[in-house]
Tab-separated table of C-alpha atoms in Angstrom:
chain	number	residue	atom	x	y	z
A	1	MET	CA	12.405	-6.921	-12.942
A	2	THR	CA	10.854	-4.064	-14.883
A	3	ASP	CA	9.271	-1.455	-12.663
A	4	ALA	CA	5.501	-1.346	-13.217
A	5	ILE	CA	5.491	2.035	-11.486
A	6	ASP	CA	6.915	4.833	-13.638
A	7	ARG	CA	9.713	6.389	-11.599
A	8	GLY	CA	11.776	7.702	-14.519
A	9	GLY	CA	12.585	11.371	-14.985
A	10	LEU	CA	11.652	12.470	-11.486
A	11	ALA	CA	13.640	15.065	-9.566
A	12	LYS	CA	16.127	13.530	-7.167
A	13	ARG	CA	14.602	13.040	-3.695
A	14	PHE	CA	11.551	15.101	-4.716
A	15	TRP	CA	9.594	13.791	-1.709
A	16	GLU	CA	11.972	15.597	0.645
A	17	LYS	CA	11.499	18.925	-1.111
A	18	LYS	CA	7.848	18.882	-2.090
A	19	PRO	CA	4.822	18.562	0.188
A	20	LEU	CA	2.442	15.708	-0.608
A	21	ASN	CA	-0.315	18.112	-1.685
A	22	LYS	CA	2.001	19.760	-4.249
A	23	MET	CA	3.070	16.556	-6.007
A	24	ASN	CA	1.947	15.849	-9.538
A	25	GLN	CA	0.277	12.517	-10.396
A	26	LYS	CA	3.532	10.852	-11.518
A	27	GLU	CA	5.344	11.847	-8.319
A	28	TRP	CA	2.395	10.703	-6.205
A	29	GLU	CA	2.219	7.306	-7.926
A	30	ALA	CA	6.017	6.887	-7.659
A	31	LEU	CA	5.753	6.976	-3.863
A	32	CYS	CA	4.099	3.564	-3.922
A	33	ASP	CA	6.724	0.988	-2.975
A	34	GLY	CA	4.788	-1.903	-4.535
A	35	CYS	CA	4.538	-3.905	-1.302
A	36	GLY	CA	0.871	-4.823	-1.821
A	37	LYS	CA	-0.023	-4.407	1.872
A	38	CYS	CA	-2.665	-1.761	1.180
A	39	CYS	CA	-4.514	-4.465	-0.790
A	40	LEU	CA	-4.795	-6.738	2.229
A	41	ASN	CA	-8.155	-6.901	3.937
A	42	LYS	CA	-8.153	-5.218	7.319
A	43	LEU	CA	-10.092	-5.665	10.509
A	44	GLU	CA	-10.939	-2.591	12.562
A	45	ASP	CA	-11.879	-2.787	16.226
A	46	GLU	CA	-15.083	-0.767	16.549
A	47	ASP	CA	-14.286	0.321	20.111
A	48	SER	CA	-10.581	1.203	19.902
A	49	GLY	CA	-10.340	2.027	16.190
A	50	GLU	CA	-7.246	-0.194	16.014
A	51	VAL	CA	-6.676	-1.679	12.569
A	52	ALA	CA	-5.131	-5.096	11.961
A	53	LEU	CA	-3.825	-6.291	8.615
A	54	THR	CA	-4.674	-9.817	7.533
A	55	ARG	CA	-3.050	-12.128	4.989
A	56	VAL	CA	-6.405	-12.134	3.169
A	57	ALA	CA	-5.809	-10.320	-0.110
A	58	CYS	CA	-8.180	-8.364	-2.290
A	59	ARG	CA	-9.407	-10.470	-5.177
A	60	LEU	CA	-7.422	-8.296	-7.613
A	61	LEU	CA	-4.039	-8.525	-5.915
A	62	ASP	CA	-1.466	-10.548	-7.813
A	63	ASP	CA	0.684	-11.793	-4.970
A	64	ALA	CA	3.508	-12.781	-7.343
A	65	THR	CA	4.003	-9.112	-8.309
A	66	CYS	CA	2.244	-7.394	-5.355
A	67	LEU	CA	0.360	-5.230	-7.827
A	68	CYS	CA	-3.302	-4.856	-8.656
A	69	ALA	CA	-4.120	-7.039	-11.644
A	70	GLN	CA	-6.714	-4.500	-12.852
A	71	TYR	CA	-5.461	-1.206	-11.418
A	72	GLU	CA	-6.947	1.122	-14.049
A	73	ILE	CA	-10.410	-0.462	-13.894
A	74	ARG	CA	-10.345	-1.828	-10.316
A	75	HIS	CA	-13.501	0.065	-9.321
A	76	ASN	CA	-15.478	-2.011	-11.810
A	77	PHE	CA	-14.666	-5.050	-9.642
A	78	VAL	CA	-14.062	-3.516	-6.195
A	79	PRO	CA	-16.154	-0.324	-5.967
A	80	GLU	CA	-15.013	0.312	-2.386
A	81	CYS	CA	-11.311	0.405	-3.333
A	82	ILE	CA	-9.867	3.688	-2.096
A	83	VAL	CA	-8.248	6.160	-4.450
A	84	LEU	CA	-5.632	7.597	-2.136
A	85	LYS	CA	-4.991	11.298	-2.754
A	86	PRO	CA	-3.342	14.110	-0.805
A	87	SER	CA	-6.827	15.456	-0.096
A	88	ASN	CA	-8.024	12.271	1.634
A	89	LEU	CA	-4.803	10.995	3.198
A	90	ASP	CA	-5.695	12.459	6.592
A	91	THR	CA	-8.788	10.232	6.771
A	92	HIS	CA	-7.058	7.076	5.477
A	93	ALA	CA	-3.487	7.169	6.812
A	94	TYR	CA	-4.446	5.431	10.057
A	95	TRP	CA	-5.219	2.149	8.271
A	96	MET	CA	-2.347	2.269	5.804
A	97	PRO	CA	0.549	-0.122	6.505
A	98	GLN	CA	3.174	1.232	8.923
A	99	THR	CA	5.843	1.045	6.193
A	100	CYS	CA	3.739	2.810	3.539
A	101	ALA	CA	5.500	5.829	2.011
A	102	TYR	CA	2.285	7.851	1.938
A	103	ARG	CA	1.718	7.266	5.644
A	104	LEU	CA	5.372	7.798	6.566
A	105	LEU	CA	5.635	11.107	4.694
A	106	TRP	CA	2.257	12.238	6.078
A	107	GLU	CA	3.641	11.507	9.566
A	108	GLY	CA	6.815	13.485	8.773
A	109	LYS	CA	9.030	10.386	8.674
A	110	PRO	CA	11.647	9.436	6.051
A	111	LEU	CA	11.316	6.700	3.463
A	112	PRO	CA	12.854	3.376	4.505
A	113	ASP	CA	16.249	2.425	3.040
A	114	TRP	CA	14.692	-0.333	0.929
A	115	HIS	CA	12.204	1.950	-0.861
A	116	PRO	CA	12.541	1.689	-4.672
A	117	LEU	CA	12.939	5.475	-4.977
A	118	LEU	CA	16.127	5.141	-2.918
A	119	THR	CA	17.446	1.839	-4.270
A	120	GLY	CA	16.531	2.337	-7.924
A	121	THR	CA	15.049	-1.153	-8.179
A	122	PRO	CA	11.462	-2.344	-7.671
A	123	ASP	CA	12.755	-5.619	-6.203
A	124	SER	CA	14.191	-3.951	-3.108
A	125	VAL	CA	10.808	-4.023	-1.331
A	126	HIS	CA	10.662	-7.804	-1.868
A	127	ASP	CA	14.340	-8.354	-1.064
A	128	ALA	CA	13.820	-6.535	2.252
A	129	GLY	CA	10.965	-8.915	3.112
A	130	VAL	CA	8.384	-6.177	3.560
A	131	SER	CA	6.055	-7.077	0.709
A	132	VAL	CA	3.220	-9.602	0.571
A	133	LYS	CA	4.883	-11.531	-2.237
A	134	GLY	CA	3.859	-15.164	-2.133
A	135	TRP	CA	2.136	-15.318	1.262
A	136	THR	CA	-1.418	-14.074	0.896
A	137	VAL	CA	-4.609	-16.096	0.987
A	138	SER	CA	-7.606	-15.512	-1.258
A	139	GLU	CA	-10.628	-13.608	-0.009
A	140	PHE	CA	-12.756	-15.967	-2.123
A	141	GLU	CA	-11.365	-19.028	-0.343
A	142	THR	CA	-11.280	-17.543	3.165
A	143	PRO	CA	-14.618	-16.944	4.882
A	144	GLU	CA	-14.815	-13.529	6.544
A	145	GLU	CA	-15.407	-15.134	9.937
A	146	ASP	CA	-11.947	-16.749	9.609
A	147	TRP	CA	-10.058	-13.518	8.796
A	148	GLU	CA	-9.029	-13.104	12.438
A	149	ASP	CA	-6.997	-16.303	12.046
A	150	HIS	CA	-4.918	-14.499	9.417
A	151	ILE	CA	-3.991	-11.320	11.307
A	152	ILE	CA	-0.353	-10.310	10.819
A	153	GLU	CA	1.838	-8.198	13.048
A	154	GLU	CA	3.213	-4.953	11.682
A	155	PRO	CA	5.638	-3.895	10.544
A	156	ILE	CA	6.517	-6.727	8.226
């Protein structure tokens, strides 16, 4: 599989040497493992603040590739889609998937062994069984009141 995320020409293990807020755009984008979990709809408990992932995918998620089908223009379709940046990670990390590289590095943890930056292949996230490939349900076909029926346990 061709990697949709440009990881070529980056310094070896740059994420271990460079703080998140010093990364350039290419380095920042390369941290994405392509799991698709950030594109799952979440439910947040108003009292505890606990966030649960559901199998209910954003309308733009292609669950065959685990990538946004309209990444560059996604805000035209989903205005509330977050643009994750070093400057806003502290306010968004709590709802990011437990295996997310951005969250892990923000928490001072290492990347998992299956991360494409370590394996050199974008398929490693799927081979490890930690992506949403092939098991999401459509937000158009799943009423919001039924989302609780689709809660998944993390980490996956």
